[in-house]
Amino acid sequence: VIPDLRKDPTRGRWVLVRPRTDGIPLTDQCPFCPGNEALTPPEIVAYRKDGSPPDTPGWSVRVIPEADPYFRIERPLVREGVGLYDRLSPRGATELILESPAHEDTAARLGEARWEEVLWMYGERIRDLKRDVNIRDLLITRRHRAPGARISHPYSRLTAIPIIFDEVRRKLRECREYYEYKRRCVYCDIIRQEIAAEERLIRQTERFVVLSPYAPQSPSEVWIVPRQHHCAFEEGLSGEAASELAALLAGYFRTLAGRLGDPYFEMTLYTAPNLAAKVLPGEWSTIADDYHWHIEVVPEFHPRARMGGIYVNETPPEEAARQLREAWRSS
Amino acid sequence: VIPDLRKDPTRGRWVLVRPRTDGIPLTDQCPFCPGNEALTPPEIVAYRKDGSPPDTPGWSVRVIPEADPYFRIERPLVREGVGLYDRLSPRGATELILESPAHEDTAARLGEARWEEVLWMYGERIRDLKRDVNIRDLLITRRHRAPGARISHPYSRLTAIPIIFDEVRRKLRECREYYEYKRRCVYCDIIRQEIAAEERLIRQTERFVVLSPYAPQSPSEVWIVPRQHHCAFEEGLSGEAASELAALLAGYFRTLAGRLGDPYFEMTLYTAPNLAAKVLPGEWSTIADDYHWHIEVVPEFHPRARMGGIYVNETPPEEAARQLREAWRSS
């Protein structure tokens, strides 16, 4: 079986069909801990203050390719039809961003300074990958206590692919439609309304808002949105904004872990797709104006609570915001 | 908390926000068994060969309102803005179609004659509900061994809502785009190609094909598609087609239960939205030509196997089709 991306023509949704693998055999040693660098593929980049050579200890944040990746950069990009169907080779990149040398660190324990380094690394990797015109979109996801996870060492995952992520395409389309009608970015309008309404606002700083979205798919979903409009995280983040965001992430994750039962969560960083990519649809020419980078955190997601694609949420976001606001204040 | 449908303006996705309820307290007795009709809300309709009165034993298929429904028909339909957001009252209907008086029946044990009655009841309820101009869309879903299910008596669920289901909107949009370009229905083209290619074909009868879709979201997803074009199940099903479809469903579910480990599954019947509804978008005026009713069955769905909205499937559909073809033949 050759892995391929296949499109369901009735839904416009891509599925990666690939052979089942057993994954990398795990030894007793954590492959992501300092001293075990030889257990991972060679590093792509790392932050090292002591000038130590690659693939040795001394790093604070280290980026490696996923050992058994869904998407590989070495592959040629092949687009072809299979009768009426479309297939695409899964060319792209899957990278792991090791957030700390300390095995016991978590999103809550990383602290502001380390989170700031991680955010810089996010930006550096995104900028580098966007130089590849065959990469159209990328997402950074960060899970905590994921069911079935085999490695507990803290890391984020960057996935870069030759198509637009489904979730991103939905957002691009809605943002564009809003912009065409209003000539304003929908996220900018949301920020203004939420600050005025207050009831879903969790925290507000000079450059960011943290809020419970109006129609959250899960009870304690949280969005972190920069107050200044910019479509791309990796271009819109100043030094001051990076430390403010790092402090917000550290505080929010500390609150989740300390006051709210340390639930499973998934964080996703949404940035603009690769505007330098080949074959970007012309209708997305207004992305710089209509799209707005942001972070979503979805804790304790129960996918059972949906029905034909409509999510059912039994905690109003106003209530979720109130709880989180109070927990954060007292943490 | 008043339940309401809220739209996420960044995704165009509706979420039902409603208070948490404990559900109906269960007694030792199955409320869906004959003799216990008083334990359910009054029936909407039932097939009774013996002329027995409503809400008494003697029925073969019985339809009741969900006791604690997500959508209620008694509510007025209210649309309003909340600043830039949209909300809608959850007016609609949630009905349970009890498929058999026998508590121990399953999708696999119902048999062809009973499945045929159930299919007729599906059609009757859909036609009746579509007379309500405030109902825009409806889906029938049928689960087997659903995690967390409290009642094992066999039933299907019909949900009728004042908006278009998310999954359906995706399909309508893709089908329309295909039609605009090709002037053909995408399902009709899929049927023709799959019959010619054979590798994903599971079974073919005079009026239906059963196939593994080209890009399945789950390893053993199956589509059952009528070979003759019609957008609406409840109008496109002749007497002969109903018995053929009943035989296919009975055979497929028997194979799943007998040869393939009796997995959890969810079946969904997709029919056209309510073309008599108010405020149906004008762009959907070609639904009769571009949309094609069909049934999807998704067994053993592991929602973990997705990534930013792209599903990862480790069983190629050609392999899944081969296995199911052989299992069905020998069952």
XYZ file of C-alpha atoms in Angstrom:
662
model
C 0.000 0.000 0.000
C 1.412 3.372 -1.036
C 0.151 6.083 1.301
C -2.004 8.631 -0.448
C -4.288 11.530 0.252
C -7.678 10.815 -1.251
C -10.558 13.221 -1.630
C -14.150 12.231 -0.933
C -15.854 14.013 -3.858
C -19.208 14.118 -2.057
C -17.840 16.019 0.930
C -14.695 17.678 -0.397
C -12.865 16.052 2.490
C -9.390 14.529 2.294
C -8.486 11.255 3.954
C -4.955 9.927 4.342
C -4.973 6.243 3.486
C -1.785 4.575 4.632
C -0.626 1.178 5.793
C -0.895 0.278 9.423
C 2.472 0.358 11.142
C 3.510 -0.678 14.607
C 5.229 2.629 15.232
C 8.697 2.910 16.613
C 9.484 0.282 19.229
C 9.855 1.954 22.589
C 12.698 1.134 24.926
C 12.791 1.817 28.655
C 14.469 5.113 27.950
C 12.576 8.221 26.890
C 13.917 9.034 23.388
C 13.258 12.739 23.965
C 15.392 13.095 27.117
C 18.880 14.668 26.993
C 21.535 11.999 26.515
C 19.219 9.926 24.301
C 19.513 12.132 21.220
C 20.785 9.148 19.220
C 17.397 7.455 19.665
C 15.671 10.088 17.489
C 16.247 11.089 13.863
C 18.877 13.872 13.542
C 17.596 17.212 14.844
C 16.396 19.932 12.479
C 17.235 22.813 14.783
C 17.649 23.419 18.523
C 18.149 26.301 20.914
C 21.469 25.784 22.680
C 22.956 28.429 24.933
C 26.189 26.547 25.565
C 27.216 26.087 21.947
C 26.938 22.309 22.235
C 26.902 20.361 18.920
C 23.671 19.031 17.364
C 22.211 15.792 18.696
C 23.889 16.106 22.055
C 22.557 17.404 25.398
C 22.632 21.138 26.129
C 19.456 22.165 24.255
C 16.441 23.891 25.757
C 14.054 23.427 22.793
C 14.795 20.819 20.118
C 13.033 20.035 16.835
C 13.179 16.579 15.252
C 11.320 14.909 12.395
C 8.584 12.492 13.447
C 10.129 9.018 13.187
C 7.120 7.471 11.422
C 5.544 10.549 9.834
C 2.229 10.885 8.035
C 3.857 13.422 5.691
C 7.421 13.373 4.374
C 9.392 16.155 2.789
C 11.526 13.809 0.670
C 8.600 12.666 -1.448
C 7.841 14.277 -4.793
C 4.436 15.926 -4.936
C 2.222 13.906 -7.253
C -1.319 14.975 -8.155
C -3.383 12.620 -10.201
C -6.894 11.627 -11.062
C -8.283 8.137 -10.502
C -11.279 8.320 -12.785
C -13.353 11.066 -11.205
C -11.399 10.928 -7.938
C -8.416 13.006 -6.847
C -5.316 11.704 -5.149
C -2.194 13.401 -3.928
C 1.044 12.018 -2.527
C 1.439 12.904 1.159
C 4.367 15.219 0.686
C 4.895 17.552 3.614
C 6.503 17.473 7.012
C 5.746 16.181 10.464
C 8.012 17.667 13.102
C 8.076 17.334 16.858
C 9.078 20.371 18.891
C 10.494 19.116 22.194
C 9.598 21.873 24.621
C 11.979 21.141 27.441
C 14.829 18.813 28.358
C 12.961 17.991 31.581
C 10.900 14.836 31.142
C 8.478 15.786 33.918
C 7.588 19.185 32.490
C 4.004 19.741 31.323
C 2.234 22.635 29.633
C 1.444 23.859 33.135
C 4.992 23.523 34.470
C 6.961 24.870 31.507
C 6.796 28.418 32.830
C 6.745 31.701 30.959
C 10.386 31.844 29.861
C 10.300 28.379 28.334
C 6.924 29.014 26.689
C 8.433 32.093 25.107
C 11.262 30.020 23.634
C 8.739 27.483 22.369
C 6.712 30.238 20.683
C 9.857 31.534 18.961
C 10.585 28.043 17.758
C 7.017 27.716 16.426
C 7.565 30.879 14.402
C 10.992 29.846 13.166
C 9.788 26.447 11.950
C 6.684 27.875 10.279
C 8.711 30.524 8.446
C 11.218 27.918 7.290
C 8.592 25.460 6.033
C 6.640 28.173 4.231
C 9.648 28.640 1.962
C 8.602 25.359 0.341
C 6.081 26.219 -2.392
C 4.621 22.721 -2.259
C 3.478 23.208 1.320
C 0.112 24.891 1.369
C -0.890 24.751 4.990
C 0.447 23.940 8.436
C -0.883 23.531 11.919
C 0.799 23.196 15.287
C -1.020 21.005 17.767
C -0.145 20.345 21.361
C -1.778 17.630 23.399
C -1.721 16.988 27.092
C -2.467 13.527 28.453
C -3.724 12.354 25.089
C -5.480 8.993 25.305
C -3.122 6.344 23.978
C -0.060 8.603 24.044
C 3.132 6.593 24.413
C 5.577 9.324 25.339
C 4.980 11.763 28.176
C 7.948 14.055 27.496
C 6.428 17.461 26.562
C 6.288 18.281 22.870
C 4.239 20.028 20.210
C 3.620 18.676 16.726
C 3.902 20.631 13.507
C 2.169 19.170 10.459
C 2.749 20.739 7.050
C 0.722 19.433 4.124
C 0.204 19.987 0.385
C -3.516 20.839 0.851
C -5.515 23.122 3.130
C -6.626 21.523 6.395
C -10.339 20.907 6.485
C -10.879 22.998 9.623
C -8.819 25.815 8.106
C -10.695 25.776 4.807
C -13.960 26.190 6.719
C -12.560 29.150 8.578
C -11.054 30.760 5.485
C -14.368 30.468 3.702
C -16.436 31.918 6.543
C -13.963 34.716 7.216
C -13.948 35.636 3.549
C -17.737 35.665 3.328
C -17.938 37.895 6.390
C -15.282 40.181 4.967
C -16.981 40.433 1.593
C -20.160 41.593 3.299
C -18.761 43.735 6.112
C -15.283 44.707 4.904
C -14.080 43.832 8.379
C -12.311 40.815 9.843
C -14.738 38.638 11.813
C -12.192 37.993 14.566
C -11.630 41.733 15.008
C -15.401 42.176 15.362
C -15.605 39.267 17.811
C -12.869 40.767 19.982
C -14.627 44.126 20.108
C -18.004 42.565 20.971
C -16.622 40.177 23.590
C -14.702 42.929 25.378
C -17.894 45.011 25.487
C -20.170 42.120 26.543
C -17.717 40.761 29.123
C -19.739 37.624 29.893
C -17.554 35.291 27.829
C -14.321 37.164 28.470
C -11.835 35.246 30.621
C -8.824 37.508 30.550
C -7.747 40.584 28.663
C -4.233 41.961 28.337
C -2.759 44.762 26.287
C -2.321 42.559 23.214
C -4.565 39.509 23.717
C -7.987 38.344 24.792
C -8.803 34.918 26.222
C -12.465 34.013 25.816
C -15.065 31.283 25.740
C -16.394 31.312 22.166
C -20.089 32.027 21.608
C -20.743 28.564 20.110
C -18.130 26.235 21.614
C -17.992 22.629 20.440
C -16.837 21.465 23.866
C -17.795 22.744 27.337
C -14.526 24.435 28.233
C -13.175 25.453 24.830
C -11.014 28.580 24.962
C -9.739 30.938 22.258
C -6.698 33.135 22.621
C -6.794 35.908 20.027
C -4.330 38.756 19.401
C -6.102 42.104 19.563
C -4.095 43.490 16.681
C -5.094 42.139 13.296
C -2.594 39.879 11.583
C -3.272 36.782 9.503
C -0.015 34.979 10.326
C 1.316 34.074 13.760
C 4.911 33.859 12.559
C 4.870 37.400 11.179
C 2.531 39.097 13.599
C 4.292 38.292 16.863
C 6.508 41.026 18.299
C 8.863 40.452 21.210
C 6.445 42.049 23.677
C 3.542 40.049 22.274
C 5.521 36.808 22.578
C 6.187 37.329 26.269
C 2.599 38.370 26.898
C 1.330 35.272 25.097
C 3.806 33.046 26.926
C 2.558 34.418 30.249
C -1.059 33.817 29.222
C -0.388 30.232 28.137
C 1.566 29.474 31.301
C -1.185 30.980 33.467
C -4.028 29.289 31.642
C -2.412 25.838 31.662
C -1.489 26.259 35.329
C -5.140 27.026 36.045
C -6.337 24.020 34.058
C -3.908 21.713 35.835
C -4.314 23.182 39.297
C -7.924 24.220 39.657
C -9.790 22.402 36.922
C -8.770 18.787 37.353
C -5.811 18.624 34.930
C -7.936 17.409 32.009
C -6.863 16.114 28.646
C -6.638 18.993 26.184
C -5.582 19.752 22.653
C -4.216 23.161 21.715
C -4.111 24.227 18.052
C -2.291 27.223 16.637
C -4.066 28.514 13.533
C -1.954 30.654 11.252
C -2.568 31.676 7.636
C -1.851 29.064 4.974
C 1.288 29.449 2.895
C 0.623 32.486 0.724
C 3.769 31.661 -1.287
C 2.430 28.218 -2.217
C 1.659 27.144 -5.735
C -1.988 26.705 -6.719
C -3.506 28.702 -3.900
C -7.094 29.422 -4.972
C -7.589 32.962 -6.207
C -10.587 33.468 -3.939
C -8.148 33.475 -1.011
C -6.383 36.598 -2.185
C -7.870 38.598 0.722
C -6.502 36.319 3.461
C -4.210 39.034 4.800
C -7.278 41.201 5.472
C -9.965 38.666 6.356
C -8.085 36.015 8.371
C -6.696 36.459 11.878
C -4.292 34.027 13.569
C -5.403 32.555 16.882
C -5.050 29.686 19.315
C -7.801 27.281 20.313
C -7.685 24.968 23.302
C -10.274 22.225 23.544
C -10.148 20.383 26.859
C -12.017 17.181 27.642
C -13.509 16.853 24.229
C -16.291 14.298 24.145
C -16.918 13.553 20.493
C -20.018 11.599 21.456
C -21.859 14.861 21.997
C -22.575 15.525 18.356
C -25.422 14.725 16.071
C -25.184 14.825 12.295
C -22.368 17.329 12.580
C -24.150 19.581 15.075
C -22.396 19.676 18.404
C -24.414 19.549 21.587
C -22.936 21.482 24.463
C -24.475 21.293 27.907
C -22.352 24.015 29.502
C -23.176 27.529 28.283
C -19.946 29.367 27.434
C -20.957 32.239 29.749
C -20.888 29.748 32.639
C -17.623 28.175 31.449
C -16.046 31.628 31.224
C -17.192 32.538 34.727
C -15.709 29.345 36.202
C -12.399 29.721 34.405
C -12.116 33.435 35.220
C -12.508 32.680 38.912
C -10.229 29.656 38.891
C -7.501 31.605 37.086
C -7.774 34.520 39.495
C -7.261 32.256 42.492
C -4.534 30.060 41.018
C -30.588 28.293 30.514
C -32.836 28.408 27.473
C -31.641 25.921 24.862
C -30.525 27.594 21.674
C -28.751 26.870 18.437
C -25.741 29.132 18.146
C -23.572 29.652 15.097
C -19.798 29.867 15.285
C -19.213 32.713 12.795
C -15.626 31.630 12.139
C -16.609 28.140 11.014
C -20.237 28.486 9.999
C -20.978 25.625 12.357
C -24.024 25.388 14.616
C -23.834 24.184 18.190
C -26.830 23.351 20.352
C -26.266 24.851 23.791
C -28.715 23.400 26.276
C -28.852 22.646 29.981
C -27.569 19.367 31.262
C -30.385 17.005 32.192
C -30.342 13.652 33.877
C -32.479 12.126 31.177
C -35.512 10.035 31.905
C -35.089 7.811 34.963
C -34.978 4.197 33.853
C -36.980 1.538 35.610
C -36.347 -2.196 35.459
C -38.757 -2.434 32.588
C -37.819 -1.598 29.018
C -40.084 1.353 28.095
C -40.067 0.279 24.449
C -41.426 -3.251 25.023
C -45.081 -4.122 24.305
C -47.173 -3.726 27.436
C -45.095 -0.761 28.601
C -46.534 1.764 26.148
C -47.625 3.961 29.057
C -43.960 4.531 29.952
C -43.367 6.498 26.729
C -44.968 9.701 25.427
C -48.095 8.970 23.333
C -47.252 7.388 20.002
C -47.210 9.423 16.782
C -48.047 6.502 14.513
C -47.688 2.729 14.514
C -48.164 -0.193 12.147
C -50.810 -2.464 13.663
C -52.202 -5.388 11.745
C -54.757 -6.312 14.385
C -56.483 -2.952 14.615
C -55.390 -2.516 18.226
C -55.757 1.019 19.669
C -52.781 3.430 19.996
C -50.419 2.999 22.937
C -51.300 -0.632 23.466
C -49.496 -3.824 22.338
C -50.151 -5.189 18.871
C -47.777 -2.951 16.885
C -44.911 -4.090 14.714
C -43.250 -0.670 14.208
C -44.060 2.223 16.539
C -43.004 5.890 16.456
C -42.823 7.988 19.617
C -41.402 11.413 20.417
C -38.069 11.393 22.236
C -38.893 11.936 25.927
C -36.158 14.543 26.456
C -35.647 15.832 22.911
C -32.986 18.167 21.588
C -35.579 19.643 19.215
C -39.280 20.212 19.947
C -42.078 20.841 17.513
C -44.129 22.880 20.017
C -41.643 25.717 20.126
C -42.033 28.800 17.966
C -39.152 29.324 15.572
C -37.188 32.364 16.704
C -34.239 33.763 14.736
C -32.293 36.556 16.251
C -28.955 38.276 16.282
C -26.811 38.638 19.386
C -24.529 41.404 18.213
C -22.738 39.824 15.272
C -23.792 36.310 16.297
C -26.793 34.277 15.126
C -29.074 32.251 17.324
C -32.103 30.142 16.588
C -34.573 28.380 18.852
C -34.260 24.584 18.561
C -37.622 24.037 16.959
C -37.892 20.705 15.240
C -38.621 17.118 16.112
C -36.815 14.175 17.614
C -38.659 10.911 17.068
C -37.762 7.334 17.885
C -38.832 4.645 15.458
C -39.140 1.406 17.439
C -38.273 -1.241 14.882
C -39.723 -4.313 16.512
C -41.755 -5.372 19.546
C -39.042 -7.958 20.315
C -36.552 -6.542 22.799
C -33.785 -8.903 21.683
C -33.962 -7.948 18.016
C -30.951 -6.199 16.475
C -30.245 -4.723 13.062
C -28.907 -8.157 12.150
C -31.897 -10.098 13.488
C -34.738 -7.885 12.267
C -34.969 -9.742 8.978
C -36.036 -8.533 5.570
C -39.779 -8.232 6.146
C -39.366 -6.145 9.272
C -36.673 -3.984 7.657
C -39.094 -3.305 4.842
C -41.710 -2.094 7.291
C -39.108 0.082 8.988
C -38.139 1.619 5.635
C -41.781 2.415 4.901
C -42.074 4.048 8.284
C -38.936 6.115 7.596
C -40.569 7.392 4.410
C -43.904 8.085 6.057
C -42.370 10.107 8.884
C -40.096 12.082 6.567
C -43.000 12.967 4.255
C -45.120 14.036 7.206
C -42.430 16.208 8.791
C -41.550 17.856 5.490
C -45.040 19.372 5.446
C -43.757 21.722 8.149
C -42.176 24.714 6.370
C -40.040 25.514 9.420
C -38.231 22.196 9.145
C -35.347 22.538 6.738
C -33.532 19.270 7.105
C -33.829 15.823 8.643
C -31.660 12.803 9.178
C -32.390 9.274 10.327
C -29.629 7.636 12.329
C -29.476 4.123 13.644
C -26.900 2.982 16.132
C -25.953 -0.482 17.248
C -24.224 -1.010 20.574
C -23.589 2.692 20.983
C -21.184 3.426 23.827
C -23.209 4.687 26.772
C -26.560 3.631 25.313
C -29.100 2.990 28.031
C -31.750 1.119 26.100
C -30.993 -1.932 23.985
C -34.445 -2.282 22.400
C -33.912 -1.700 18.644
C -34.820 1.745 17.342
C -33.868 4.414 14.824
C -33.821 8.132 15.535
C -35.243 10.831 13.297
C -34.024 14.380 13.911
C -35.696 17.269 12.082
C -34.195 20.725 12.487
C -34.677 24.336 11.349
C -31.224 24.490 9.711
C -29.240 22.282 7.347
C -27.102 19.650 9.052
C -23.434 20.428 8.785
C -22.596 17.138 7.058
C -25.462 17.677 4.619
C -24.431 21.243 3.789
C -20.971 19.985 2.871
C -22.454 17.380 0.594
C -24.938 19.758 -1.010
C -22.156 22.212 -1.734
C -19.804 19.622 -3.255
C -22.561 17.971 -5.273
C -23.624 21.344 -6.634
C -20.076 22.310 -7.588
C -19.615 18.999 -9.383
C -22.933 19.433 -11.147
C -22.160 22.976 -12.215
C -18.972 21.772 -13.860
C -20.075 18.401 -15.234
C -23.866 18.697 -15.507
C -24.012 15.255 -13.924
C -24.747 14.017 -10.418
C -21.531 13.007 -8.642
C -23.182 9.948 -7.077
C -24.348 8.741 -10.490
C -20.769 9.082 -11.753
C -19.403 7.283 -8.686
C -21.796 4.369 -9.211
C -20.760 4.004 -12.839
C -17.054 4.138 -12.016
C -17.264 1.767 -9.064
C -19.204 -0.828 -11.018
C -16.569 -0.672 -13.758
C -13.585 -0.718 -11.384
C -15.030 -3.463 -9.156
C -12.295 -3.220 -6.505
C -14.405 -1.263 -4.022
C -17.701 -2.873 -4.977
C -19.174 -5.090 -2.278
C -22.513 -6.046 -3.756
C -24.592 -4.994 -6.705
C -28.283 -5.633 -7.243
C -30.733 -4.464 -9.860
C -31.431 -1.195 -8.045
C -28.564 -0.681 -5.564
C -24.836 -0.809 -5.096
C -23.042 -1.421 -1.811
C -19.476 -0.125 -1.845
C -16.465 0.964 0.160
C -16.053 4.662 -0.650
C -12.817 5.824 -2.268
C -11.862 8.011 0.718
C -13.520 6.453 3.777
C -13.203 8.199 7.126
C -13.261 4.877 8.967
C -11.792 1.500 7.954
C -15.023 -0.326 7.204
C -17.317 2.499 6.095
C -19.965 1.378 3.608
C -22.271 3.308 1.293
C -25.525 1.950 -0.070
C -26.604 3.975 -3.091
C -29.659 3.570 -5.330
C -28.605 3.172 -8.956
C -31.463 5.309 -10.185
C -31.048 9.014 -9.552
C -33.385 10.551 -6.995
C -32.606 13.243 -4.447
C -35.164 12.119 -1.854
C -35.435 8.704 -0.225
C -39.090 9.190 0.674
C -40.085 9.880 -2.934
C -37.619 7.726 -4.795
C -38.372 4.366 -3.187
C -40.680 2.053 -5.121
C -42.122 -1.148 -3.634
C -39.558 -3.298 -5.418
C -36.731 -1.015 -4.354
C -37.879 -1.122 -0.724
C -37.757 -4.917 -0.587
C -34.407 -4.968 -2.357
C -32.993 -2.433 0.084
C -34.465 -4.301 3.053
C -32.776 -7.492 1.861
C -29.452 -5.661 1.467
C -29.626 -4.116 4.925
C -30.584 -7.418 6.539
C -27.766 -9.228 4.719
C -25.154 -6.581 5.439
C -25.996 -6.308 9.143
C -26.094 -10.117 9.430
C -22.598 -10.212 7.915
C -21.324 -7.506 10.264
C -22.745 -9.301 13.298
C -21.856 -12.815 12.233
C -18.525 -12.614 10.436
C -17.035 -9.297 11.395
C -17.176 -9.260 15.189
C -20.542 -7.506 15.723
C -18.972 -4.033 16.003
C -20.524 -0.768 17.065
C -21.901 1.051 14.038
C -23.894 4.092 13.079
C -26.095 4.112 10.005
C -27.277 7.414 8.537
C -29.939 7.877 5.909
C -29.245 10.998 3.845
C -32.221 12.392 1.983
C -32.699 15.812 0.387
C -33.476 18.709 2.729
C -37.030 19.998 2.826
C -37.528 21.676 -0.535
C -40.821 23.134 0.735
C -39.073 24.922 3.611
C -38.973 28.653 4.001
C -35.643 30.407 3.451
C -33.940 27.625 1.532
C -30.931 29.251 -0.139
C -31.474 29.913 -3.823
C -28.184 28.259 -4.715
C -29.796 24.949 -3.777
C -32.381 25.145 -6.516
C -30.690 22.305 -8.415
C -30.880 19.799 -5.551
C -33.285 17.555 -7.451
C -30.636 17.142 -10.163
C -27.378 17.288 -8.245
C -28.147 15.440 -4.985
C -28.729 11.707 -4.645
C -30.130 10.027 -1.526
C -27.995 7.319 0.065
C -27.180 5.412 3.215
C -23.847 5.449 5.013
C -22.791 2.944 7.651
C -19.718 3.731 9.718
C -18.689 0.839 11.958
C -16.082 1.060 14.701
C -15.386 4.710 14.231
C -12.255 5.806 16.041
C -12.382 9.574 16.166
C -8.805 9.621 17.417
C -7.586 8.889 13.919
C -7.923 12.418 12.644
C -5.591 15.323 12.446
C -6.725 18.901 11.883
C -9.833 17.577 10.198
C -8.000 15.161 7.926
C -8.910 11.580 8.674
C -6.217 8.939 8.730
C -7.325 5.521 7.597
C -5.007 2.544 7.846
C -7.195 0.097 5.937
C -7.395 0.803 2.203
C -11.031 0.643 1.071
C -10.092 -1.889 -1.623
C -8.982 -4.238 1.153
C -12.059 -3.480 3.291
C -14.307 -4.193 0.299
C -12.568 -7.505 -0.377
C -12.990 -8.649 3.220
C -16.629 -7.657 3.399
C -17.438 -9.152 -0.010
C -16.057 -12.499 1.102
C -17.623 -12.390 4.558
C -21.032 -11.552 3.083
C -20.797 -14.347 0.537
C -20.133 -16.937 3.219
C -22.616 -15.631 5.792
